[in-house]
Amino acid sequence: MSQKNQTLGEFIIEHQSSFKYSSGELSRLINSIRLAAKVVNYEVNKAGLVDILGAAGDTNVQGESQQKLDVYANDKFIQMLTNRNIVCGIASEEEDHFIAINSNDKNHQNKYIVLIDPLDGSSNIDVNVSVGTIFSVYRRVTDVGTPVSLDDFLQKGSEQVAAGYIIYGTSTMLVYTTGDGVNGFTLNPAIGTFYLSHPNMQFPKNGKIYSVNEGNYIHFPQGIKDYIKYCQMEEGDRPYTSRYIGSLVSDFHRNMIKGGIYLYPKSSKTSEGKLRLLYECNPMAFLAEQANGKATNGVQRILDIQPTELHQRVPFICGSTNMVEDVEAFIKATQ
Ligand code: AHG
Ligand code: MN
Ligand code: MN
């Protein structure tokens, strides 16, 4: 039974038994992400003080060299998951190769691998606009006690056991799913505790917001151009509102609460779009479906795509179900 003012820590313990592989391992994993989120949040909040504290590459007063925030966030999440001996492998948007943990220890029993986009929307940092972290969790497919291999990371998104994001916005939130709905927790920075603020988050079936980098319009496929024109047409509840932050986490978060659609289509310049299947699209697609929304590459469900490489990119269309289906219909009509 959920209680009022429930903390994330309490929520994790309460829901541990409802998770089908309940061993406590996944709970410990979410707990270490919670901790890394607080550490990164602290650093993100100081970003505006860069002239005072020193820019990336500088040496600060303590003699420590200042890192770029995406490198910092990457190091912190990897450090937190590695030091606490929680996972057997990590892959990150910021790393060329996956990291195998304790690969020579045959007694190593950890079953989970984690994939992260440590800082999403990183170009927003310098201008004090929301950024995020995205994470995705799978059970390894190779045997426990052996080193992880690429096969453990190249699983379809439908195999995810947990996924979520942290949004460092006007307030900091951790939003995640373990396949049983989506719940959002807001950080009280005064005491460093996340509280359940958004239980059972759901995409409205319809929305009135479309989020796409329209500067690329000329390069988009015809079906996407047609859909954008449809959004702008005066008819029924249209024209829709255009909102694009340039941070997938932030655009997704707003659209999930208000109803809307996010598009990063392929274009004549980027034949596979820009977003990464493993670090961005799969976790957001899992969250979307758990929140009654939908995610597609235009012709196929994102979670059904068989990944072929770690840093693979795919076109990404995600949000309120009826809006995503409208786009699919426009694409189909041009094929
Ligand atoms: P990242 O900062 O992790 O590289 O991701 C940025 C992504 C995504 O969050 C955002 O929606 C998109 O790139 C913005 O791209 P454009 O500037 O091309 O619109
Ligand atoms: Mn990103
Ligand atoms: Mn990133």
mmCIF file of N, CA, C and O in Angstrom, residues 118-176:
data_model
loop_
_atom_site.group_PDB
_atom_site.id
_atom_site.type_symbol
_atom_site.label_atom_id
_atom_site.label_comp_id
_atom_site.label_asym_id
_atom_site.label_seq_id
_atom_site.Cartn_x
_atom_site.Cartn_y
_atom_site.Cartn_z
ATOM 1 N N PRO A 118 24.799 9.371 -20.142
ATOM 2 C CA PRO A 118 25.035 10.057 -18.861
ATOM 3 C C PRO A 118 24.521 11.488 -18.835
ATOM 4 O O PRO A 118 24.012 11.950 -17.823
ATOM 5 N N LEU A 119 24.675 12.202 -19.946
ATOM 6 C CA LEU A 119 24.139 13.561 -19.994
ATOM 7 C C LEU A 119 23.466 13.765 -21.342
ATOM 8 O O LEU A 119 24.127 13.800 -22.371
ATOM 9 N N ASP A 120 22.160 13.869 -21.305
ATOM 10 C CA ASP A 120 21.374 14.037 -22.528
ATOM 11 C C ASP A 120 20.962 15.492 -22.666
ATOM 12 O O ASP A 120 20.496 16.098 -21.699
ATOM 13 N N GLY A 121 21.151 16.015 -23.866
ATOM 14 C CA GLY A 121 20.838 17.434 -24.092
ATOM 15 C C GLY A 121 22.006 18.299 -23.647
ATOM 16 O O GLY A 121 21.817 19.432 -23.197
ATOM 17 N N SER A 122 23.211 17.766 -23.777
ATOM 18 C CA SER A 122 24.382 18.429 -23.184
ATOM 19 C C SER A 122 24.622 19.840 -23.726
ATOM 20 O O SER A 122 25.215 20.665 -23.036
ATOM 21 N N SER A 123 24.114 20.121 -24.933
ATOM 22 C CA SER A 123 24.323 21.484 -25.461
ATOM 23 C C SER A 123 23.500 22.502 -24.668
ATOM 24 O O SER A 123 23.713 23.709 -24.797
ATOM 25 N N ASN A 124 22.569 22.040 -23.843
ATOM 26 C CA ASN A 124 21.750 22.954 -23.039
ATOM 27 C C ASN A 124 22.444 23.442 -21.763
ATOM 28 O O ASN A 124 21.968 24.364 -21.104
ATOM 29 N N ILE A 125 23.525 22.773 -21.404
ATOM 30 C CA ILE A 125 24.196 23.071 -20.144
ATOM 31 C C ILE A 125 24.646 24.530 -20.054
ATOM 32 O O ILE A 125 24.411 25.202 -19.062
ATOM 33 N N ASP A 126 25.264 25.010 -21.129
ATOM 34 C CA ASP A 126 25.833 26.365 -21.105
ATOM 35 C C ASP A 126 24.773 27.448 -21.032
ATOM 36 O O ASP A 126 25.086 28.608 -20.794
ATOM 37 N N VAL A 127 23.504 27.092 -21.298
ATOM 38 C CA VAL A 127 22.463 28.121 -21.350
ATOM 39 C C VAL A 127 21.384 27.894 -20.296
ATOM 40 O O VAL A 127 20.269 28.398 -20.406
ATOM 41 N N ASN A 128 21.739 27.088 -19.269
ATOM 42 C CA ASN A 128 20.854 26.922 -18.113
ATOM 43 C C ASN A 128 19.485 26.351 -18.490
ATOM 44 O O ASN A 128 18.457 26.826 -18.012
ATOM 45 N N VAL A 129 19.488 25.384 -19.381
ATOM 46 C CA VAL A 129 18.247 24.704 -19.772
ATOM 47 C C VAL A 129 18.358 23.228 -19.373
ATOM 48 O O VAL A 129 19.453 22.671 -19.320
ATOM 49 N N SER A 130 17.204 22.621 -19.097
ATOM 50 C CA SER A 130 17.176 21.262 -18.546
ATOM 51 C C SER A 130 17.975 20.238 -19.346
ATOM 52 O O SER A 130 17.931 20.222 -20.568
ATOM 53 N N VAL A 131 18.654 19.373 -18.630
ATOM 54 C CA VAL A 131 19.332 18.218 -19.224
ATOM 55 C C VAL A 131 18.892 16.971 -18.465
ATOM 56 O O VAL A 131 18.097 17.061 -17.524
ATOM 57 N N GLY A 132 19.399 15.826 -18.878
ATOM 58 C CA GLY A 132 18.962 14.596 -18.211
ATOM 59 C C GLY A 132 20.004 13.505 -18.261
ATOM 60 O O GLY A 132 21.095 13.673 -18.813
ATOM 61 N N THR A 133 19.662 12.376 -17.664
ATOM 62 C CA THR A 133 20.437 11.135 -17.751
ATOM 63 C C THR A 133 19.434 10.041 -18.102
ATOM 64 O O THR A 133 18.327 10.044 -17.556
ATOM 65 N N ILE A 134 19.816 9.142 -19.006
ATOM 66 C CA ILE A 134 18.907 8.040 -19.367
ATOM 67 C C ILE A 134 19.588 6.715 -19.024
ATOM 68 O O ILE A 134 20.787 6.558 -19.285
ATOM 69 N N PHE A 135 18.833 5.780 -18.455
ATOM 70 C CA PHE A 135 19.439 4.466 -18.165
ATOM 71 C C PHE A 135 18.504 3.333 -18.571
ATOM 72 O O PHE A 135 17.284 3.499 -18.646
ATOM 73 N N SER A 136 19.121 2.193 -18.813
ATOM 74 C CA SER A 136 18.391 1.030 -19.298
ATOM 75 C C SER A 136 19.051 -0.217 -18.702
ATOM 76 O O SER A 136 20.283 -0.288 -18.647
ATOM 77 N N VAL A 137 18.248 -1.175 -18.247
ATOM 78 C CA VAL A 137 18.793 -2.351 -17.550
ATOM 79 C C VAL A 137 18.294 -3.635 -18.202
ATOM 80 O O VAL A 137 17.102 -3.760 -18.507
ATOM 81 N N TYR A 138 19.207 -4.580 -18.404
ATOM 82 C CA TYR A 138 18.867 -5.902 -18.958
ATOM 83 C C TYR A 138 19.486 -6.982 -18.083
ATOM 84 O O TYR A 138 20.492 -6.744 -17.401
ATOM 85 N N ARG A 139 18.914 -8.187 -18.152
ATOM 86 C CA ARG A 139 19.601 -9.346 -17.591
ATOM 87 C C ARG A 139 20.568 -9.845 -18.642
ATOM 88 O O ARG A 139 20.251 -9.851 -19.836
ATOM 89 N N ARG A 140 21.744 -10.268 -18.235
ATOM 90 C CA ARG A 140 22.705 -10.791 -19.195
ATOM 91 C C ARG A 140 22.164 -12.065 -19.832
ATOM 92 O O ARG A 140 21.369 -12.788 -19.208
ATOM 93 N N VAL A 141 22.566 -12.349 -21.067
ATOM 94 C CA VAL A 141 22.118 -13.587 -21.717
ATOM 95 C C VAL A 141 23.200 -14.658 -21.650
ATOM 96 O O VAL A 141 22.922 -15.843 -21.777
ATOM 97 N N THR A 142 24.452 -14.242 -21.433
ATOM 98 C CA THR A 142 25.536 -15.215 -21.285
ATOM 99 C C THR A 142 25.555 -15.711 -19.839
ATOM 100 O O THR A 142 24.874 -15.152 -18.971
ATOM 101 N N ASP A 143 26.335 -16.759 -19.578
ATOM 102 C CA ASP A 143 26.325 -17.378 -18.250
ATOM 103 C C ASP A 143 26.937 -16.485 -17.179
ATOM 104 O O ASP A 143 27.966 -15.837 -17.400
ATOM 105 N N VAL A 144 26.302 -16.505 -16.003
ATOM 106 C CA VAL A 144 26.851 -15.802 -14.842
ATOM 107 C C VAL A 144 28.223 -16.405 -14.528
ATOM 108 O O VAL A 144 28.429 -17.606 -14.683
ATOM 109 N N GLY A 145 29.175 -15.542 -14.129
ATOM 110 C CA GLY A 145 30.508 -16.048 -13.791
ATOM 111 C C GLY A 145 31.467 -16.035 -14.973
ATOM 112 O O GLY A 145 32.653 -16.283 -14.814
ATOM 113 N N THR A 146 30.933 -15.733 -16.177
ATOM 114 C CA THR A 146 31.810 -15.587 -17.353
ATOM 115 C C THR A 146 31.861 -14.100 -17.712
ATOM 116 O O THR A 146 30.976 -13.343 -17.295
ATOM 117 N N PRO A 147 32.868 -13.672 -18.466
ATOM 118 C CA PRO A 147 32.896 -12.250 -18.847
ATOM 119 C C PRO A 147 31.695 -11.903 -19.740
ATOM 120 O O PRO A 147 31.290 -12.743 -20.554
ATOM 121 N N VAL A 148 31.137 -10.716 -19.584
ATOM 122 C CA VAL A 148 30.023 -10.318 -20.468
ATOM 123 C C VAL A 148 30.536 -10.173 -21.908
ATOM 124 O O VAL A 148 31.722 -9.918 -22.119
ATOM 125 N N SER A 149 29.643 -10.362 -22.858
ATOM 126 C CA SER A 149 30.048 -10.207 -24.261
ATOM 127 C C SER A 149 29.084 -9.240 -24.951
ATOM 128 O O SER A 149 28.057 -8.844 -24.372
ATOM 129 N N LEU A 150 29.384 -8.909 -26.184
ATOM 130 C CA LEU A 150 28.555 -7.959 -26.932
ATOM 131 C C LEU A 150 27.098 -8.431 -27.000
ATOM 132 O O LEU A 150 26.170 -7.616 -26.974
ATOM 133 N N ASP A 151 26.887 -9.747 -27.055
ATOM 134 C CA ASP A 151 25.515 -10.289 -27.112
ATOM 135 C C ASP A 151 24.663 -9.821 -25.926
ATOM 136 O O ASP A 151 23.448 -9.685 -26.044
ATOM 137 N N ASP A 152 25.294 -9.635 -24.777
ATOM 138 C CA ASP A 152 24.536 -9.187 -23.600
ATOM 139 C C ASP A 152 23.971 -7.782 -23.809
ATOM 140 O O ASP A 152 22.931 -7.442 -23.258
ATOM 141 N N PHE A 153 24.668 -6.989 -24.620
ATOM 142 C CA PHE A 153 24.264 -5.595 -24.832
ATOM 143 C C PHE A 153 23.349 -5.425 -26.045
ATOM 144 O O PHE A 153 22.576 -4.490 -26.101
ATOM 145 N N LEU A 154 23.472 -6.347 -26.996
ATOM 146 C CA LEU A 154 22.679 -6.196 -28.227
ATOM 147 C C LEU A 154 21.341 -6.933 -28.116
ATOM 148 O O LEU A 154 20.972 -7.730 -28.987
ATOM 149 N N GLN A 155 20.621 -6.700 -27.046
ATOM 150 C CA GLN A 155 19.310 -7.328 -26.869
ATOM 151 C C GLN A 155 18.233 -6.361 -27.350
ATOM 152 O O GLN A 155 18.401 -5.135 -27.290
ATOM 153 N N LYS A 156 17.123 -6.940 -27.799
ATOM 154 C CA LYS A 156 15.996 -6.094 -28.187
ATOM 155 C C LYS A 156 15.498 -5.317 -26.968
ATOM 156 O O LYS A 156 15.514 -5.831 -25.846
ATOM 157 N N GLY A 157 14.973 -4.124 -27.215
ATOM 158 C CA GLY A 157 14.459 -3.295 -26.127
ATOM 159 C C GLY A 157 13.353 -3.971 -25.332
ATOM 160 O O GLY A 157 13.149 -3.680 -24.151
ATOM 161 N N SER A 158 12.652 -4.906 -25.966
ATOM 162 C CA SER A 158 11.563 -5.606 -25.272
ATOM 163 C C SER A 158 12.090 -6.473 -24.128
ATOM 164 O O SER A 158 11.318 -6.932 -23.293
ATOM 165 N N GLU A 159 13.413 -6.696 -24.091
ATOM 166 C CA GLU A 159 14.013 -7.504 -23.014
ATOM 167 C C GLU A 159 14.406 -6.670 -21.798
ATOM 168 O O GLU A 159 14.911 -7.211 -20.815
ATOM 169 N N GLN A 160 14.190 -5.358 -21.859
ATOM 170 C CA GLN A 160 14.595 -4.516 -20.718
ATOM 171 C C GLN A 160 13.829 -4.918 -19.452
ATOM 172 O O GLN A 160 12.644 -5.218 -19.508
ATOM 173 N N VAL A 161 14.532 -4.892 -18.324
ATOM 174 C CA VAL A 161 13.847 -5.158 -17.055
ATOM 175 C C VAL A 161 13.582 -3.855 -16.296
ATOM 176 O O VAL A 161 12.725 -3.812 -15.418
ATOM 177 N N ALA A 162 14.304 -2.827 -16.647
ATOM 178 C CA ALA A 162 14.057 -1.513 -16.039
ATOM 179 C C ALA A 162 14.626 -0.441 -16.950
ATOM 180 O O ALA A 162 15.533 -0.708 -17.744
ATOM 181 N N ALA A 163 14.055 0.740 -16.865
ATOM 182 C CA ALA A 163 14.580 1.881 -17.616
ATOM 183 C C ALA A 163 14.072 3.146 -16.942
ATOM 184 O O ALA A 163 13.040 3.125 -16.255
ATOM 185 N N GLY A 164 14.802 4.229 -17.164
ATOM 186 C CA GLY A 164 14.339 5.478 -16.570
ATOM 187 C C GLY A 164 15.212 6.644 -16.964
ATOM 188 O O GLY A 164 16.153 6.498 -17.753
ATOM 189 N N TYR A 165 14.861 7.787 -16.427
ATOM 190 C CA TYR A 165 15.687 8.972 -16.652
ATOM 191 C C TYR A 165 15.681 9.845 -15.419
ATOM 192 O O TYR A 165 14.801 9.727 -14.550
ATOM 193 N N ILE A 166 16.699 10.682 -15.367
ATOM 194 C CA ILE A 166 16.729 11.736 -14.364
ATOM 195 C C ILE A 166 16.646 13.031 -15.143
ATOM 196 O O ILE A 166 17.315 13.172 -16.172
ATOM 197 N N ILE A 167 15.787 13.931 -14.717
ATOM 198 C CA ILE A 167 15.706 15.236 -15.381
ATOM 199 C C ILE A 167 16.200 16.278 -14.383
ATOM 200 O O ILE A 167 15.715 16.342 -13.250
ATOM 201 N N TYR A 168 17.242 17.018 -14.802
ATOM 202 C CA TYR A 168 17.788 18.083 -13.967
ATOM 203 C C TYR A 168 17.139 19.369 -14.468
ATOM 204 O O TYR A 168 17.641 20.021 -15.382
ATOM 205 N N GLY A 169 15.970 19.672 -13.938
ATOM 206 C CA GLY A 169 15.191 20.797 -14.445
ATOM 207 C C GLY A 169 14.957 21.814 -13.365
ATOM 208 O O GLY A 169 15.780 21.996 -12.476
ATOM 209 N N THR A 170 13.807 22.486 -13.427
ATOM 210 C CA THR A 170 13.491 23.447 -12.365
ATOM 211 C C THR A 170 13.444 22.716 -11.025
ATOM 212 O O THR A 170 13.750 23.267 -9.986
ATOM 213 N N SER A 171 13.045 21.451 -11.077
ATOM 214 C CA SER A 171 13.361 20.569 -9.961
ATOM 215 C C SER A 171 13.948 19.301 -10.579
ATOM 216 O O SER A 171 13.805 19.065 -11.774
ATOM 217 N N THR A 172 14.607 18.508 -9.754
ATOM 218 C CA THR A 172 15.233 17.293 -10.278
ATOM 219 C C THR A 172 14.326 16.110 -9.998
ATOM 220 O O THR A 172 13.836 15.940 -8.882
ATOM 221 N N MET A 173 14.078 15.318 -11.049
ATOM 222 C CA MET A 173 13.198 14.156 -10.873
ATOM 223 C C MET A 173 13.864 12.889 -11.372
ATOM 224 O O MET A 173 14.651 12.928 -12.315
ATOM 225 N N LEU A 174 13.526 11.783 -10.747
ATOM 226 C CA LEU A 174 13.915 10.473 -11.247
ATOM 227 C C LEU A 174 12.614 9.753 -11.619
ATOM 228 O O LEU A 174 11.705 9.647 -10.798
ATOM 229 N N VAL A 175 12.534 9.337 -12.885
ATOM 230 C CA VAL A 175 11.323 8.692 -13.396
ATOM 231 C C VAL A 175 11.740 7.322 -13.905
ATOM 232 O O VAL A 175 12.697 7.213 -14.671
ATOM 233 N N TYR A 176 11.096 6.245 -13.448
ATOM 234 C CA TYR A 176 11.538 4.939 -13.927
ATOM 235 C C TYR A 176 10.420 3.906 -13.953
ATOM 236 O O TYR A 176 9.343 4.118 -13.384
#
